Short mmCIF file of C-alpha atoms in Angstrom, two decimals:
data_model
loop_
_atom_site.label_atom_id
_atom_site.label_comp_id
_atom_site.label_asym_id
_atom_site.label_seq_id
_atom_site.Cartn_x
_atom_site.Cartn_y
_atom_site.Cartn_z
CA UNK B 1 -0.13 0.10 0.20
CA UNK B 2 2.88 2.53 0.90
CA UNK B 3 4.44 2.12 -2.49
CA UNK B 4 1.14 2.85 -4.26
CA UNK B 5 0.31 5.78 -1.83
CA UNK B 6 3.61 7.59 -1.94
CA UNK B 7 3.40 8.58 -5.50
CA UNK B 8 -0.36 9.80 -4.90
CA UNK B 9 0.99 12.06 -1.99
CA UNK B 10 3.77 13.38 -4.14
CA UNK B 11 1.02 14.67 -6.71
CA UNK B 12 -1.27 16.31 -3.96
CA UNK B 13 -0.89 20.12 -3.23
CA UNK B 14 -0.07 21.39 0.40
CA UNK B 15 -3.47 22.39 0.97
CA UNK B 16 -4.70 18.72 0.36
CA UNK B 17 -1.76 17.67 2.46
CA UNK B 18 -2.92 19.58 5.49
CA UNK B 19 -6.40 18.42 5.28
CA UNK B 20 -5.11 14.81 5.20
CA UNK B 21 -2.73 15.49 8.32
CA UNK B 22 -5.99 16.95 10.06
CA UNK B 23 -7.35 13.49 9.63
CA UNK B 24 -4.57 11.71 11.29
CA UNK B 25 -2.36 10.71 7.99
CA UNK B 26 1.21 10.44 9.01
CA UNK B 27 2.51 9.89 5.44
CA UNK B 28 0.81 13.14 4.41
CA UNK B 29 2.56 14.85 7.48
CA UNK B 30 5.98 13.45 6.38
CA UNK B 31 5.29 14.64 2.76
CA UNK B 32 4.31 17.89 4.07
CA UNK B 33 7.48 18.09 6.22
CA UNK B 34 9.60 17.06 3.34
CA UNK B 35 8.23 19.67 0.93
CA UNK B 36 8.14 22.65 3.19
CA UNK B 37 10.86 22.21 6.13
CA UNK B 38 13.79 23.42 3.59
CA UNK B 39 12.28 26.79 2.63
CA UNK B 40 10.71 27.15 6.33
CA UNK B 41 14.43 26.82 7.71
CA UNK B 42 15.80 29.38 5.31
CA UNK B 43 13.11 31.95 6.18
CA UNK B 44 13.83 31.45 9.90
CA UNK B 45 17.54 31.80 9.39
CA UNK B 46 17.15 34.89 7.61
CA UNK B 47 15.39 36.33 11.10
CA UNK B 48 17.49 34.43 13.46
CA UNK B 49 21.12 33.36 13.42
CA UNK B 50 20.87 30.90 16.46
CA UNK B 51 20.62 27.39 14.99
CA UNK B 52 19.25 26.27 18.39
CA UNK B 53 16.31 28.49 18.38
CA UNK B 54 15.79 27.73 14.55
CA UNK B 55 15.39 24.04 15.38
CA UNK B 56 13.33 24.77 18.43
CA UNK B 57 10.85 26.73 16.24
CA UNK B 58 10.92 24.16 13.47
CA UNK B 59 9.99 21.39 15.92
CA UNK B 60 7.17 23.47 17.57
CA UNK B 61 5.77 24.53 14.27
CA UNK B 62 5.36 20.90 12.88
CA UNK B 63 4.03 19.92 16.18
CA UNK B 64 1.59 22.40 16.10
CA UNK B 65 0.66 21.69 12.51
CA UNK B 66 0.02 18.21 13.38
CA UNK B 67 -2.34 19.29 16.48
CA UNK B 68 -4.20 22.12 14.64
CA UNK B 69 -4.24 20.88 11.12
CA UNK B 70 -7.90 20.65 11.46
CA UNK B 71 -8.02 24.42 12.23
CA UNK B 72 -6.74 25.40 8.67
CA UNK B 73 -9.24 27.32 6.83
CA UNK B 74 -7.27 27.48 3.41
CA UNK B 75 -8.35 29.08 0.35
CA UNK B 76 -11.77 29.61 1.96
CA UNK B 77 -10.37 32.78 3.62
CA UNK B 78 -7.91 33.60 1.02
CA UNK B 79 -4.77 31.87 2.56
CA UNK B 80 -2.72 29.25 1.44
CA UNK B 81 -1.12 26.12 3.39
CA UNK B 82 2.35 27.57 2.91
CA UNK B 83 1.37 31.00 4.48
CA UNK B 84 -0.51 29.28 7.37
CA UNK B 85 2.59 27.32 7.97
CA UNK B 86 4.73 30.56 7.90
CA UNK B 87 2.47 32.15 10.29
CA UNK B 88 2.82 29.44 12.75
CA UNK B 89 6.51 29.56 12.56
CA UNK B 90 6.81 33.33 12.71
CA UNK B 91 4.59 33.39 16.04
CA UNK B 92 6.87 30.62 17.60
CA UNK B 93 10.01 32.41 16.35
CA UNK B 94 8.64 35.68 18.39
CA UNK B 95 7.78 33.37 21.35
CA UNK B 96 11.40 31.83 21.41
CA UNK B 97 12.85 35.44 21.46
CA UNK B 98 10.39 36.48 24.08
CA UNK B 99 11.37 33.35 26.15
CA UNK B 100 14.83 33.88 25.89
CA UNK B 101 14.81 37.53 26.62
CA UNK B 102 12.77 36.83 29.73
CA UNK B 103 15.19 34.30 30.98
CA UNK B 104 18.41 36.12 29.91
CA UNK B 105 20.53 38.15 32.29
CA UNK B 106 21.66 41.20 30.82
CA UNK B 107 25.55 41.29 30.28
CA UNK B 108 27.28 44.22 32.21
CA UNK B 109 28.30 45.89 28.78
CA UNK B 110 24.55 46.16 28.11
CA UNK B 111 24.55 49.76 29.09
CA UNK B 112 26.68 50.63 26.09
CA UNK B 113 24.60 50.67 23.06
CA UNK B 114 25.58 48.22 20.29
CA UNK B 115 26.97 49.48 16.92
CA UNK B 116 26.72 46.19 15.22
CA UNK B 117 23.79 45.80 12.95
CA UNK B 118 21.03 43.47 13.63
CA UNK B 119 21.26 39.98 11.82
CA UNK B 120 18.24 40.82 9.88
CA UNK B 121 19.72 44.18 8.52
CA UNK B 122 22.83 41.88 7.78
CA UNK B 123 20.59 39.41 5.83
CA UNK B 124 18.85 42.10 4.07
CA UNK B 125 22.20 43.85 2.86
CA UNK B 126 23.38 40.44 1.79
CA UNK B 127 20.10 39.59 -0.30
CA UNK B 128 19.70 43.17 -1.59
CA UNK B 129 22.55 45.28 -2.60
CA UNK B 130 23.32 48.54 -4.44
CA UNK B 131 20.94 51.40 -4.68
CA UNK B 132 17.86 49.36 -3.42
CA UNK B 133 19.65 48.17 -0.34
CA UNK B 134 20.96 51.45 0.62
CA UNK B 135 17.12 52.67 -0.03
CA UNK B 136 15.73 49.85 2.19
CA UNK B 137 18.39 50.42 4.86
CA UNK B 138 17.20 54.02 5.32
CA UNK B 139 13.44 53.18 5.66
CA UNK B 140 11.94 53.41 9.00
CA UNK B 141 11.86 50.09 10.54
CA UNK B 142 8.04 49.40 10.55
CA UNK B 143 8.15 50.08 6.96
CA UNK B 144 11.10 47.97 6.06
CA UNK B 145 9.23 45.11 8.14
CA UNK B 146 6.12 45.34 5.81
CA UNK B 147 8.10 45.60 2.64
CA UNK B 148 10.30 42.80 3.52
CA UNK B 149 7.32 40.44 4.63
CA UNK B 150 5.57 41.25 1.60
CA UNK B 151 8.05 41.73 -1.23
CA UNK B 152 11.13 39.49 -0.04
CA UNK B 153 9.05 36.85 1.61
CA UNK B 154 6.18 37.02 -0.70
CA UNK B 155 3.42 37.40 2.04
CA UNK B 156 0.04 38.46 1.29
CA UNK B 157 -1.59 41.65 3.29
CA UNK B 158 -3.48 39.11 5.75
CA UNK B 159 -0.36 37.12 6.24
CA UNK B 160 1.73 40.07 6.82
CA UNK B 161 -0.72 41.43 9.28
CA UNK B 162 -0.95 38.18 11.03
CA UNK B 163 3.07 37.94 11.26
CA UNK B 164 3.43 41.50 12.55
CA UNK B 165 0.32 41.53 14.76
CA UNK B 166 -1.20 44.62 12.82
CA UNK B 167 -4.42 45.32 11.36
CA UNK B 168 -4.53 44.72 7.60
CA UNK B 169 -5.39 48.56 6.92
CA UNK B 170 -2.01 49.35 8.75
CA UNK B 171 -0.29 46.95 6.65
CA UNK B 172 -1.46 48.42 3.56
CA UNK B 173 -0.69 51.97 4.66
CA UNK B 174 2.80 51.00 5.56
CA UNK B 175 3.28 49.07 2.19
CA UNK B 176 2.06 52.43 0.35
CA UNK B 177 4.26 54.65 2.41
CA UNK B 178 7.36 52.28 2.08
CA UNK B 179 6.84 52.10 -1.79
CA UNK B 180 6.55 55.78 -1.92
CA UNK B 181 9.81 56.38 -0.06
CA UNK B 182 11.76 53.64 -2.03
CA UNK B 183 10.39 55.59 -5.06
CA UNK B 184 11.87 58.78 -3.87
CA UNK B 185 15.12 57.50 -2.69
CA UNK B 186 15.78 55.77 -5.90
CA UNK B 187 14.46 58.63 -8.22
#
């Protein structure tokens, strides 16, 4: 049965795989993991250089997918399975950062502001260079976050709103302001 089923799962889209996972189908879960874990790990590493945190978030994300696959609304609400998966991962990453910050003792040198750029800034600089990269770096952080989520990560307005914990209208406004600022900077 497995040899017949494996090619069938290979042909199923991610949304259908999530529906099968909701029914407790382990093979569908394994196929979903095989397809999505590489790009999910890359996206998480763009936001966090700590491999331990990335591994924890990956594990928590797929555990949440296994447990909550029945709650996936999918195309009915304009979402995608990969967008849903990314939203879960992004929330788990924020939770991991909060846990670490809550339990961490500030180092003695914490009173001196750090001059080093954030890991996300370095990743952004590495992926987007030249005049565009310079223009992105000069954007206000809240505008850059929205632009990065929507343009570089390919998220929808709804997915960006969920990821950043903002109303959709705020995301649209910030995206428009960011694009206007980018046009001015590149003119």
